[in-house]
Short mmCIF file of C-alpha atoms in Angstrom, two decimals:
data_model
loop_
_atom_site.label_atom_id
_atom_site.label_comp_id
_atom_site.label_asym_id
_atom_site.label_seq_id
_atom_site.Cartn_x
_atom_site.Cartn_y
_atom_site.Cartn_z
CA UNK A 1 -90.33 -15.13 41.06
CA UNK A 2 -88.27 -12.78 42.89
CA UNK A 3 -87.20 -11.05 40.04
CA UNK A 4 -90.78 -10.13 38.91
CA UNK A 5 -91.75 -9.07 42.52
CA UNK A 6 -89.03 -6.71 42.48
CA UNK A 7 -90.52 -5.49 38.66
CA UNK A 8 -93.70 -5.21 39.23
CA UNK A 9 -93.12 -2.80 42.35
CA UNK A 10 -91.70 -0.45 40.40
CA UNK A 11 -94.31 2.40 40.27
CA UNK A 12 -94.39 3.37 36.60
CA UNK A 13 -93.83 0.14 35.36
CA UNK A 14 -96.43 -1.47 37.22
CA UNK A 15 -98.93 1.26 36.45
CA UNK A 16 -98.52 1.09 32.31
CA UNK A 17 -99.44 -2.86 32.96
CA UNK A 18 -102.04 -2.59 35.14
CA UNK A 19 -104.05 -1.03 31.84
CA UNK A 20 -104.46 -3.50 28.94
CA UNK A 21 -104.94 -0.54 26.63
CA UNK A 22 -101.35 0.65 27.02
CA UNK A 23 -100.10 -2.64 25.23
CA UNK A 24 -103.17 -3.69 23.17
CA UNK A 25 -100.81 -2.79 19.82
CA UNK A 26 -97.73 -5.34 20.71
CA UNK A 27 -97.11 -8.25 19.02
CA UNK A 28 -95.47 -9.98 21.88
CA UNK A 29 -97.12 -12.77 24.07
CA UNK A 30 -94.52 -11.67 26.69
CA UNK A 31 -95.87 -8.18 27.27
CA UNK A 32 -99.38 -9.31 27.71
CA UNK A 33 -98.94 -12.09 29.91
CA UNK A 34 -96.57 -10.26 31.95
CA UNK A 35 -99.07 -7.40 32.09
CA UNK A 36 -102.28 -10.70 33.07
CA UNK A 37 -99.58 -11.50 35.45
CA UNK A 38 -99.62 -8.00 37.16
CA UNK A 39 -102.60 -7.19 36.98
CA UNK A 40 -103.51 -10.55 39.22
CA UNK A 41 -101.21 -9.80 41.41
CA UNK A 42 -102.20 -6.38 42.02
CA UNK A 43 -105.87 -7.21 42.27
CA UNK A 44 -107.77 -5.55 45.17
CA UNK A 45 -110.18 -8.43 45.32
CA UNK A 46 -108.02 -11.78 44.70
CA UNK A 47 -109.83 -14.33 46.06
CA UNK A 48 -106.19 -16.24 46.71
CA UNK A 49 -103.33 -15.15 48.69
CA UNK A 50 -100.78 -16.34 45.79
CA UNK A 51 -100.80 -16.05 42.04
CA UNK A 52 -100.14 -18.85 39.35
CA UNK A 53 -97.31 -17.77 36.77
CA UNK A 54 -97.14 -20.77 34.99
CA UNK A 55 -98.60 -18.77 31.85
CA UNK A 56 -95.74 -16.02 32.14
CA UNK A 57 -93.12 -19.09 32.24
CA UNK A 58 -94.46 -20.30 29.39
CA UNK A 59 -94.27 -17.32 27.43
CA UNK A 60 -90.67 -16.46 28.63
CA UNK A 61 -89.70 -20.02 27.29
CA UNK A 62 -91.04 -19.16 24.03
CA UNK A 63 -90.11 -15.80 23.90
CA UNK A 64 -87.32 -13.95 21.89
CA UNK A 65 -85.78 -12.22 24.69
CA UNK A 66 -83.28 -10.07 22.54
CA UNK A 67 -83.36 -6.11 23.70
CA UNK A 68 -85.42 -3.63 21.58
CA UNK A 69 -84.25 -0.97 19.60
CA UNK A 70 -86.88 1.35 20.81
CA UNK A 71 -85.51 3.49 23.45
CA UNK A 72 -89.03 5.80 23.88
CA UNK A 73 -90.18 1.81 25.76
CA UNK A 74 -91.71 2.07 29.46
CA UNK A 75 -88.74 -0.40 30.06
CA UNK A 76 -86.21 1.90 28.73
CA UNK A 77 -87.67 4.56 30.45
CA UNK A 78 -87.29 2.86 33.74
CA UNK A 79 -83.89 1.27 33.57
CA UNK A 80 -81.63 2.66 31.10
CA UNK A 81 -78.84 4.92 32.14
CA UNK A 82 -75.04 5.83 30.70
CA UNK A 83 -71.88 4.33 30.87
CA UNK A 84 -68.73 6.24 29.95
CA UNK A 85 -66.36 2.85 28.96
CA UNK A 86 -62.63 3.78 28.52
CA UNK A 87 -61.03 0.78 26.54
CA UNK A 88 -57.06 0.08 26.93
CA UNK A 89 -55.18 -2.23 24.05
CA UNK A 90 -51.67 -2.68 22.82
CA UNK A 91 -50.72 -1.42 19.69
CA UNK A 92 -47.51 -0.97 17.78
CA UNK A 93 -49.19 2.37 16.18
CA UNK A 94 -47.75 5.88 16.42
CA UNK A 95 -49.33 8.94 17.75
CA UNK A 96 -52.70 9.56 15.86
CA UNK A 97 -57.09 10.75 17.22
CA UNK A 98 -59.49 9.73 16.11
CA UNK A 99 -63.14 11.27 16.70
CA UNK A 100 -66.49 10.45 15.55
CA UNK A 101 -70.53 11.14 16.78
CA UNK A 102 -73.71 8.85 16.44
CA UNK A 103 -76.37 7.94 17.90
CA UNK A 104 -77.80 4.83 19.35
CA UNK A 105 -81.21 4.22 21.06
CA UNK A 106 -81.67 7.82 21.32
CA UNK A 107 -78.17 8.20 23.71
CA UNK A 108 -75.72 10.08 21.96
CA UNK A 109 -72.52 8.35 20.98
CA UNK A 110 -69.01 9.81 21.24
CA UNK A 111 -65.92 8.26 20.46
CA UNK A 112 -62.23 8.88 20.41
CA UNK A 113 -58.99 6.79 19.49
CA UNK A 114 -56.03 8.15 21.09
CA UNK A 115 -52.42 6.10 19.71
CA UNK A 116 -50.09 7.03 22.40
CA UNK A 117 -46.23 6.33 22.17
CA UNK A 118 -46.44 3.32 25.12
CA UNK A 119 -48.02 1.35 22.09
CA UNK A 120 -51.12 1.64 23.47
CA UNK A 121 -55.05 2.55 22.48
CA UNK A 122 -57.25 4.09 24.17
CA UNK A 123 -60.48 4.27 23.27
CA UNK A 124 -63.53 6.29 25.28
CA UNK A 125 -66.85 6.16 24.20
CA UNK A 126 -70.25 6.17 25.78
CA UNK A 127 -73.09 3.23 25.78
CA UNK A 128 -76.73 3.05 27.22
CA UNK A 129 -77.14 0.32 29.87
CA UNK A 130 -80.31 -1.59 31.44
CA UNK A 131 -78.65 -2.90 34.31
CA UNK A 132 -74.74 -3.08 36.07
CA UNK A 133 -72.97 -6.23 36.18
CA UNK A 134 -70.89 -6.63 39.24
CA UNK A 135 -68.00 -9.03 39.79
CA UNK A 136 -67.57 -10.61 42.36
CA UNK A 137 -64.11 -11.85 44.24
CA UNK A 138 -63.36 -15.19 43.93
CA UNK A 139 -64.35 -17.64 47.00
CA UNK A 140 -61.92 -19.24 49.60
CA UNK A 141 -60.55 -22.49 48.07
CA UNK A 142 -59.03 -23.83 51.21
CA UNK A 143 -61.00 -24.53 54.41
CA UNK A 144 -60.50 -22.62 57.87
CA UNK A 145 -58.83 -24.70 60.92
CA UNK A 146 -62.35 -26.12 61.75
CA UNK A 147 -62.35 -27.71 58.56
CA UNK A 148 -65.41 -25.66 57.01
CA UNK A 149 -65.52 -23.64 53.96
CA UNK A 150 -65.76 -20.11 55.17
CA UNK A 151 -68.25 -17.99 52.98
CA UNK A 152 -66.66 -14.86 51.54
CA UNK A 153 -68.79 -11.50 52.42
CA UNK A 154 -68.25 -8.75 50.38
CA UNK A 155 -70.02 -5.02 51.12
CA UNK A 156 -71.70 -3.72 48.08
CA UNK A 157 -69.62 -0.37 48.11
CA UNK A 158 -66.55 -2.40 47.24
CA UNK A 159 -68.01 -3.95 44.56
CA UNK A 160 -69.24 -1.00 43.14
CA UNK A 161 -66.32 0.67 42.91
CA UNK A 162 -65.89 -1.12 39.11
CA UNK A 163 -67.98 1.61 37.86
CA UNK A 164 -65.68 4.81 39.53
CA UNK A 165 -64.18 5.43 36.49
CA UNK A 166 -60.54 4.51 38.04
CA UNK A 167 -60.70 1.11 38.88
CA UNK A 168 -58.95 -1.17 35.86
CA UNK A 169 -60.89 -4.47 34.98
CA UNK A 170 -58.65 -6.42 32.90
CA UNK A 171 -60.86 -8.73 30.49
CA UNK A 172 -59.33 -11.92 28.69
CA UNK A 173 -61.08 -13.34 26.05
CA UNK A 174 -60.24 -9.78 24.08
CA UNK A 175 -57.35 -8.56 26.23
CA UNK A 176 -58.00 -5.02 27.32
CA UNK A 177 -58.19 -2.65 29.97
CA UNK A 178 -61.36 -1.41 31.05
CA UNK A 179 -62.81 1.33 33.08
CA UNK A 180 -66.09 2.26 33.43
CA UNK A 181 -68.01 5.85 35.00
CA UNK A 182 -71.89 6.22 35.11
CA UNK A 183 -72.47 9.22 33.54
CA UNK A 184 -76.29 8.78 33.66
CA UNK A 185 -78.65 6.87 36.20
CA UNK A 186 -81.98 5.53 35.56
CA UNK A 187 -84.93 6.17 37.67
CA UNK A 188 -84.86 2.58 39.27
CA UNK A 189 -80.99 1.08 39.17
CA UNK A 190 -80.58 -2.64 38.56
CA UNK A 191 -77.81 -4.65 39.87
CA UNK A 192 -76.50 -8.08 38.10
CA UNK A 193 -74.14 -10.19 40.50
CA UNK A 194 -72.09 -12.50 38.47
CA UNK A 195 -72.31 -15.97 39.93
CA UNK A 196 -71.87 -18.66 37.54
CA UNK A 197 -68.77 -19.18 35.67
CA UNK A 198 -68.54 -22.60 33.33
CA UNK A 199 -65.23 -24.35 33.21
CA UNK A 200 -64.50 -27.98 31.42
CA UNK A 201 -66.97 -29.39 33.01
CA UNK A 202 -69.61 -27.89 35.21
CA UNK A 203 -71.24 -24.67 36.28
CA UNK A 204 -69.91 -23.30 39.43
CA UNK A 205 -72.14 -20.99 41.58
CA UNK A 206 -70.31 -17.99 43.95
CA UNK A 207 -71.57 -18.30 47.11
CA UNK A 208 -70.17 -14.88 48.03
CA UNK A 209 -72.70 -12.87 50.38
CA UNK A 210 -73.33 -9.63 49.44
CA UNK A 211 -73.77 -6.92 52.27
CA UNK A 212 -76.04 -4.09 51.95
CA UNK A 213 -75.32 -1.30 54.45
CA UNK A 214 -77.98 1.37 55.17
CA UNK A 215 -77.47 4.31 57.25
CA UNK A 216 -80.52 6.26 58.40
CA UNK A 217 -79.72 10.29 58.87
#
């Protein structure tokens, strides 16, 4: 439920729900239970200290969670910001540019090929985002001299630094070189850590903590 405290305390998302009539057109059980949902929570004269979301669980389990195309969305209007993605492959190609222009849920799209003479391509386009997916390092596999697993800490600066546009993440299922520069935040930024990885045969969790420094002026 932690996610959908964080959502619903986002000011303009939580005030579209909180009126039925804003959503009465959808088609999606989703949007209106998570707006029942909301509106219970945000009550001024719940009679219980905690709210059932059974219903909402339900729905999510039914629902087709695949992302809209409609960009003008209160979601999209929230969330969605700009990546500029510079792409890295080998190629055996010659000098040569490429250019083209579209769009795509309302964010302009530029591209641009570039065949250098190292036999590589670079490509550098832009893409909208609803959240950032951060990496994080890999834990300890050995234990310390006390015999205990010592749990990794990372600061979240560090791990941001994937989206300065200079730091190289290297990606292997298509081998490339990636870098990645916001070019456009959303009102309220949302912040993916990657935990699980599957192997052969389980899912392994990261237990890597995460350190969120705040200085006050």
């Amino acid at each position: 439920m932690s996610p959908v405290q964080s959502l619903i305390r986002v000011t303009p998302l939580r005030n579209f729900f909180l009126i039925p009539e804003n959503y009465q057109h959808c088609n999606s059980p989703l949007v209106h239970r998570f707006g029942e949902l909301t509106r219970k929570i945000w009550h001024a004269r719940n009679f219980k200290g905690q709210v059932s979301p059974h219903e909402f669980l339900e729905a999510v389990m039914k629902a087709n969670l695949r992302t809209s195309e409609e960009s003008s969305s209160i979601i999209h209007v929230c969330f969605q910001g700009e990546l500029e993605v510079v792409k890295e492959t080998q190629s055996k190609a010659i000098s040569e540019k490429k250019e083209s222009i579209g769009e795509q849920n309302g964010v302009l799209q530029t591209k641009s090929t570039v065949l250098e003479k190292d036999n590589s391509v670079v490509e550098t386009y832009r893409m909208p985002f609803l959240m950032l997916e951060l990496d994080l390092p890999e834990p300890l596999v050995f234990r310390d001299v006390m015999e205990k697993n010592i749990i990794p800490q990372v600061p979240l600066f560090n791990i941001l630094k994937k989206f300065d546009g200079e730091t190289v993440t290297s990606t292997l299922r298509h081998p490339a070189r990636m870098r990645y520069r916001v070019t456009r935040l959303p009102q309220y930024l949302i912040l993916h850590m990657h935990r699980f990885t599957r192997n052969v045969f389980f899912r392994e969790k990261n237990p890597t903590l995460v350190i969120l420094k705040i200085l006050w002026a």
